């Protein structure tokens, strides 16, 4: 039973999937005290602790410097898929809670050419995403940015980070993973350093061949990610999303207009997207044009565009969802099971 103070706002007959079909209602977290006492949460937090330890060690070993991320700012990543930022009153000015630290990562390159955050994010996701098992209003990301890097270089960091974290967790707490029902053989390809890849166009064709009506002009939808994820025995990159499907900061390929120099990393086993990343757009005039093309008002981004006018280093970077990573490692069904204080979309909770 849901907590007596919880308020679920999706339709009474269940949340609506992105394809419009009605899904079975997802279970809600128990009351906070009961949730904190569950053995599965304790196990998940032990895995999370080891995963973050390994992530920090790997990134520092690669020359990245950890900064503490901002929590509020005059503007944040405009987001997508219906997610919204929360407004705060900052000395009489309307500021935003960070939905993503991407703009600050680019700005930080002026002093730190290789940096990372373990960054909290707040996104008011549409209530219908409560049933996906992979959305929370509050979550964290391992946010990485590298001045001068291209997509190939930053993808190498992504693959190395995921392999190192997975290997460390299996060495540090194998009994926890086994207690949760995980089998090391399911990680064999990843632990041997094997990561697949395809283009967005190839992913769309594969999904359509399987009967899934994926748009060629949009991100791979949640059900599509799951379908592709279940077909694979290792994580894999999806490259080259179409322009318009992602933010104004993803760099357009100069040799292929309409194609972005970006990627997602999809986890195998049905767990979907773990990472989104790209080469970044850094040219002032192009950023302004891209903002306008995406319906954003450049005036909102004055501080960021002033830095771009002065000159922002070309870079590449990514964000890896911490809770999604822990869910993948533990094999649990829902993100709220790997969050000590879960806030589901559309659900009012402490």
Coordinates of C-alpha atoms in Angstrom, one line a residue:
X1 CA 0.0 0.0 0.0
X2 CA 1.3 3.5 -0.7
X3 CA 2.2 5.8 2.1
X4 CA -1.0 7.5 3.5
X5 CA 0.4 10.9 2.7
X6 CA 1.4 10.0 -0.9
X7 CA -0.6 11.5 -3.7
X8 CA -0.5 9.8 -7.1
X9 CA -1.6 12.1 -9.8
X10 CA -1.5 9.9 -13.0
X11 CA -4.9 8.6 -14.2
X12 CA -6.6 6.2 -11.8
X13 CA -6.4 3.4 -14.3
X14 CA -2.6 3.6 -14.5
X15 CA 0.1 5.8 -15.9
X16 CA 0.2 6.3 -19.7
X17 CA 3.2 5.0 -21.6
X18 CA 5.0 7.2 -24.2
X19 CA 3.2 5.3 -26.9
X20 CA -0.2 6.2 -25.4
X21 CA -1.2 2.7 -24.1
X22 CA -2.2 2.4 -20.5
X23 CA 0.3 0.5 -18.3
X24 CA -0.2 -1.3 -15.1
X25 CA 0.3 0.9 -12.1
X26 CA 3.8 0.7 -10.7
X27 CA 4.2 -0.1 -7.0
X28 CA 4.9 3.0 -4.9
X29 CA 7.6 3.1 -2.2
X30 CA 6.5 2.1 1.3
X31 CA 6.5 4.7 4.1
X32 CA 9.9 6.3 4.5
X33 CA 10.8 4.5 7.7
X34 CA 9.9 1.1 6.3
X35 CA 11.7 1.8 3.1
X36 CA 14.9 2.8 5.0
X37 CA 14.8 -0.5 6.9
X38 CA 14.5 -2.8 3.8
X39 CA 17.4 -5.2 3.2
X40 CA 17.3 -4.4 -0.5
X41 CA 17.9 -0.7 0.0
X42 CA 20.8 -1.4 2.4
X43 CA 22.4 -3.7 -0.2
X44 CA 21.8 -1.0 -2.9
X45 CA 23.5 1.6 -0.8
X46 CA 26.5 -0.6 -0.2
X47 CA 26.8 -1.1 -4.0
X48 CA 26.3 2.7 -4.5
X49 CA 29.1 3.5 -2.0
X50 CA 31.5 1.2 -3.9
X51 CA 30.4 2.5 -7.3
X52 CA 31.1 6.1 -6.3
X53 CA 34.4 5.2 -4.8
X54 CA 35.5 3.4 -8.0
X55 CA 34.2 6.2 -10.2
X56 CA 36.1 8.9 -8.3
X57 CA 39.3 6.8 -8.4
X58 CA 39.0 6.1 -12.1
X59 CA 38.3 9.7 -13.1
X60 CA 41.0 11.1 -10.9
X61 CA 43.4 8.6 -12.3
X62 CA 42.5 9.9 -15.8
X63 CA 43.4 13.4 -14.7
X64 CA 39.9 14.8 -14.0
X65 CA 39.5 17.2 -11.1
X66 CA 36.3 17.0 -8.9
X67 CA 34.4 20.2 -8.4
X68 CA 31.3 20.7 -6.3
X69 CA 28.4 21.5 -8.6
X70 CA 26.0 24.5 -8.4
X71 CA 22.5 23.9 -7.0
X72 CA 20.7 27.0 -8.4
X73 CA 21.3 29.4 -11.2
X74 CA 19.5 32.0 -13.4
X75 CA 19.0 29.3 -16.0
X76 CA 19.5 25.5 -16.4
X77 CA 19.4 22.9 -19.1
X78 CA 16.0 23.3 -20.8
X79 CA 15.6 19.5 -20.7
X80 CA 13.3 17.5 -22.8
X81 CA 10.5 14.8 -22.8
X82 CA 8.3 17.1 -20.8
X83 CA 10.5 17.6 -17.7
X84 CA 10.5 21.0 -16.1
X85 CA 12.7 22.9 -13.7
X86 CA 11.6 24.1 -10.3
X87 CA 11.7 27.9 -9.7
X88 CA 13.2 29.4 -6.6
X89 CA 13.2 33.0 -5.3
X90 CA 16.8 34.1 -5.2
X91 CA 16.8 37.5 -3.5
X92 CA 13.8 38.5 -5.6
X93 CA 15.1 37.0 -8.8
X94 CA 13.6 33.9 -10.4
X95 CA 16.3 31.2 -10.4
X96 CA 16.2 27.5 -11.2
X97 CA 17.2 24.4 -9.4
X98 CA 19.6 22.6 -11.6
X99 CA 18.2 20.0 -13.9
X100 CA 21.7 19.5 -15.3
X101 CA 25.0 21.1 -14.7
X102 CA 26.0 21.1 -18.4
X103 CA 26.2 24.9 -18.8
X104 CA 28.4 25.2 -15.7
X105 CA 30.6 22.3 -16.9
X106 CA 31.4 24.2 -20.1
X107 CA 32.0 27.4 -18.1
X108 CA 34.3 25.6 -15.7
X109 CA 36.6 24.6 -18.6
X110 CA 38.1 28.1 -18.3
X111 CA 40.0 27.0 -15.2
X112 CA 39.7 23.2 -15.2
X113 CA 40.2 21.5 -18.6
X114 CA 39.2 18.0 -17.2
X115 CA 36.6 18.1 -14.5
X116 CA 33.7 16.1 -13.0
X117 CA 30.9 16.5 -10.6
X118 CA 28.8 14.1 -8.6
X119 CA 25.8 16.4 -9.2
X120 CA 22.3 16.4 -7.7
X121 CA 19.5 17.2 -10.2
X122 CA 15.9 18.0 -9.8
X123 CA 13.5 17.5 -12.8
X124 CA 9.7 17.7 -12.5
X125 CA 9.0 14.8 -14.8
X126 CA 5.6 14.2 -16.3
X127 CA 3.4 12.0 -13.9
X128 CA 3.0 9.4 -16.6
X129 CA 6.7 8.5 -16.2
X130 CA 6.1 7.2 -12.7
X131 CA 5.4 3.8 -14.2
X132 CA 8.6 3.5 -16.3
X133 CA 10.7 2.3 -13.3
X134 CA 13.5 4.6 -14.4
X135 CA 12.5 8.1 -13.5
X136 CA 12.8 10.1 -10.3
X137 CA 12.3 13.8 -9.6
X138 CA 15.5 13.9 -7.6
X139 CA 18.6 12.1 -8.9
X140 CA 22.3 12.4 -9.2
X141 CA 24.7 12.2 -12.2
X142 CA 28.4 11.6 -12.6
X143 CA 29.0 14.6 -14.8
X144 CA 32.2 14.8 -16.8
X145 CA 33.7 17.4 -19.2
X146 CA 37.0 17.4 -21.1
X147 CA 38.3 20.4 -23.0
X148 CA 39.7 19.5 -26.5
X149 CA 38.2 16.0 -26.5
X150 CA 36.2 14.6 -29.4
X151 CA 33.4 12.0 -29.2
X152 CA 35.8 9.1 -29.6
X153 CA 37.9 10.2 -26.7
X154 CA 35.0 10.9 -24.3
X155 CA 33.3 7.6 -25.2
X156 CA 36.6 5.8 -24.2
X157 CA 36.2 7.5 -20.8
X158 CA 32.6 6.4 -20.6
X159 CA 33.4 2.7 -21.4
X160 CA 36.4 2.7 -19.1
X161 CA 34.4 4.2 -16.2
X162 CA 31.6 1.7 -16.5
X163 CA 34.0 -1.2 -16.8
X164 CA 36.0 -0.1 -13.8
X165 CA 33.0 0.5 -11.6
X166 CA 31.5 -2.8 -12.5
X167 CA 34.7 -4.7 -11.9
X168 CA 35.3 -3.0 -8.6
X169 CA 31.8 -3.7 -7.3
X170 CA 32.2 -7.3 -8.2
X171 CA 35.5 -7.5 -6.4
X172 CA 34.4 -5.4 -3.4
X173 CA 30.9 -6.7 -2.6
X174 CA 30.3 -9.9 -4.6
X175 CA 28.2 -11.4 -1.8
X176 CA 25.8 -8.4 -2.0
X177 CA 25.3 -8.7 -5.7
X178 CA 24.8 -12.4 -5.4
X179 CA 22.3 -11.9 -2.6
X180 CA 20.4 -9.6 -4.9
X181 CA 20.3 -12.3 -7.5
X182 CA 23.0 -11.0 -9.9
X183 CA 25.2 -13.3 -11.9
X184 CA 28.7 -12.3 -12.8
X185 CA 28.3 -14.1 -16.1
X186 CA 25.7 -11.4 -17.1
X187 CA 28.6 -8.9 -16.9
X188 CA 31.1 -11.0 -18.7
X189 CA 31.2 -9.0 -22.0
X190 CA 31.4 -5.7 -20.1
X191 CA 34.1 -6.9 -17.7
X192 CA 36.2 -8.0 -20.6
X193 CA 36.0 -4.4 -22.0
X194 CA 33.5 -5.1 -24.8
X195 CA 31.0 -2.4 -25.6
X196 CA 28.9 -2.3 -28.8
X197 CA 27.6 0.6 -30.9
X198 CA 25.2 1.5 -33.6
X199 CA 23.8 4.7 -35.1
X200 CA 20.5 6.2 -34.3
X201 CA 19.4 5.4 -37.9
X202 CA 20.3 1.7 -37.4
X203 CA 18.6 1.6 -34.0
X204 CA 15.4 3.0 -35.6
X205 CA 15.5 0.4 -38.4
X206 CA 16.0 -2.4 -35.9
X207 CA 13.1 -1.3 -33.8
X208 CA 10.8 -0.9 -36.7
X209 CA 11.8 -4.4 -37.9
X210 CA 10.7 -5.6 -34.4
X211 CA 7.4 -3.9 -34.7
X212 CA 8.1 -0.9 -32.5
X213 CA 7.0 2.4 -34.1
X214 CA 10.1 4.5 -33.4
X215 CA 10.2 8.0 -34.9
X216 CA 13.3 8.7 -37.0
X217 CA 13.3 12.3 -35.8
X218 CA 13.2 11.8 -32.1
X219 CA 15.2 10.2 -29.3
X220 CA 14.8 6.5 -28.8
X221 CA 11.7 6.3 -26.6
X222 CA 11.7 4.4 -23.3
X223 CA 10.1 1.3 -24.6
X224 CA 12.4 1.3 -27.6
X225 CA 15.5 1.5 -25.3
X226 CA 14.2 -1.4 -23.3
X227 CA 13.6 -3.5 -26.4
X228 CA 17.2 -2.8 -27.7
X229 CA 18.6 -3.3 -24.2
X230 CA 17.0 -6.8 -23.9
X231 CA 18.5 -7.9 -27.2
X232 CA 22.1 -7.2 -26.2
X233 CA 24.6 -9.0 -24.0
X234 CA 26.7 -5.9 -23.4
X235 CA 26.2 -2.1 -23.1
X236 CA 26.2 -0.3 -26.4
X237 CA 26.5 3.2 -27.8
X238 CA 23.8 4.8 -30.0
X239 CA 25.4 7.6 -32.0
X240 CA 24.3 10.4 -34.2
X241 CA 20.9 11.6 -32.9
X242 CA 19.1 13.9 -35.3
X243 CA 19.3 17.6 -34.8
X244 CA 16.2 18.8 -32.9
X245 CA 16.0 15.8 -30.7
X246 CA 18.6 17.1 -28.2
X247 CA 19.8 20.4 -26.6
X248 CA 21.3 23.3 -28.3
X249 CA 24.7 22.5 -26.8
X250 CA 25.1 19.2 -28.7
X251 CA 27.5 19.9 -31.6
X252 CA 26.1 19.4 -35.1
X253 CA 28.4 17.4 -37.4
X254 CA 29.9 20.0 -39.9
X255 CA 30.2 17.3 -42.5
X256 CA 26.6 16.0 -42.1
X257 CA 24.1 18.8 -41.5
X258 CA 21.2 17.6 -39.3
X259 CA 23.2 15.0 -37.5
X260 CA 24.6 15.6 -34.0
X261 CA 28.0 14.5 -32.7
X262 CA 26.4 12.9 -29.6
X263 CA 25.6 9.5 -28.1
X264 CA 23.7 7.5 -25.5
X265 CA 25.1 4.4 -23.7
X266 CA 22.3 1.8 -23.3
X267 CA 22.8 -0.9 -20.7
X268 CA 22.0 -4.5 -21.6
X269 CA 19.5 -6.6 -19.8
X270 CA 16.5 -4.2 -20.2
X271 CA 17.9 -1.4 -18.1
X272 CA 18.0 1.2 -20.8
X273 CA 20.0 4.5 -21.0
X274 CA 22.8 5.0 -18.5
X275 CA 24.7 7.8 -20.2
X276 CA 24.0 10.7 -22.5
X277 CA 26.9 12.7 -23.9
X278 CA 28.2 14.7 -26.9
X279 CA 30.8 17.0 -28.4
X280 CA 29.7 20.5 -27.3
X281 CA 28.8 23.5 -29.4
X282 CA 31.0 26.4 -28.3
X283 CA 30.7 29.0 -31.0
X284 CA 28.8 32.0 -29.8
X285 CA 26.8 32.7 -33.0
X286 CA 26.0 29.0 -33.5
X287 CA 24.8 28.7 -29.9
X288 CA 22.4 31.7 -30.4
X289 CA 21.1 30.2 -33.6
X290 CA 20.6 26.8 -32.1
X291 CA 18.8 28.3 -29.1
X292 CA 16.4 30.1 -31.3
X293 CA 15.8 27.0 -33.5
X294 CA 14.9 25.1 -30.3
X295 CA 12.5 27.8 -29.1
X296 CA 14.7 29.1 -26.4
X297 CA 15.2 32.8 -25.7
X298 CA 18.9 33.6 -25.8
X299 CA 18.4 36.5 -23.4
X300 CA 17.7 34.0 -20.6
X301 CA 21.3 32.6 -21.1
X302 CA 23.1 36.0 -20.9
X303 CA 25.8 34.9 -18.5
X304 CA 26.6 31.7 -20.5
X305 CA 26.5 33.5 -23.8
X306 CA 28.8 36.2 -22.5
X307 CA 31.3 33.5 -21.7
X308 CA 30.9 32.0 -25.1
X309 CA 31.5 35.4 -26.7
X310 CA 34.8 35.6 -24.8
X311 CA 35.5 32.0 -25.9
X312 CA 34.6 28.6 -24.4
X313 CA 36.9 25.7 -25.1
X314 CA 35.6 23.1 -27.5
X315 CA 34.9 20.0 -25.4
X316 CA 33.1 16.8 -25.0
X317 CA 31.3 15.4 -22.0
X318 CA 28.6 13.2 -20.5
X319 CA 26.4 12.5 -17.6
X320 CA 26.0 9.0 -16.1
X321 CA 22.9 8.5 -13.9
X322 CA 24.0 7.3 -10.5
X323 CA 20.7 5.7 -9.6
X324 CA 20.4 4.1 -13.0
X325 CA 23.9 2.8 -12.6
X326 CA 23.1 1.3 -9.2
X327 CA 19.9 -0.2 -10.5
X328 CA 21.8 -1.8 -13.4
X329 CA 24.5 -3.2 -11.0
X330 CA 21.9 -4.5 -8.5
X331 CA 19.3 -5.7 -10.9
X332 CA 16.4 -4.1 -8.9
X333 CA 13.2 -3.3 -10.8
X334 CA 12.6 0.4 -9.9
X335 CA 14.8 3.4 -9.4
X336 CA 13.0 4.2 -6.1
X337 CA 14.5 0.9 -4.8
X338 CA 18.0 2.3 -5.1
X339 CA 17.2 5.8 -3.6
X340 CA 17.1 6.3 0.1
X341 CA 14.6 9.2 -0.2
X342 CA 12.7 8.5 -3.5
X343 CA 10.5 11.1 -5.1
X344 CA 8.5 9.6 -8.0
X345 CA 7.0 11.7 -10.7
X346 CA 3.5 12.8 -9.7
X347 CA 3.9 11.4 -6.2
X348 CA 4.1 13.8 -3.2
X349 CA 6.5 12.3 -0.7
X350 CA 8.8 13.5 2.2

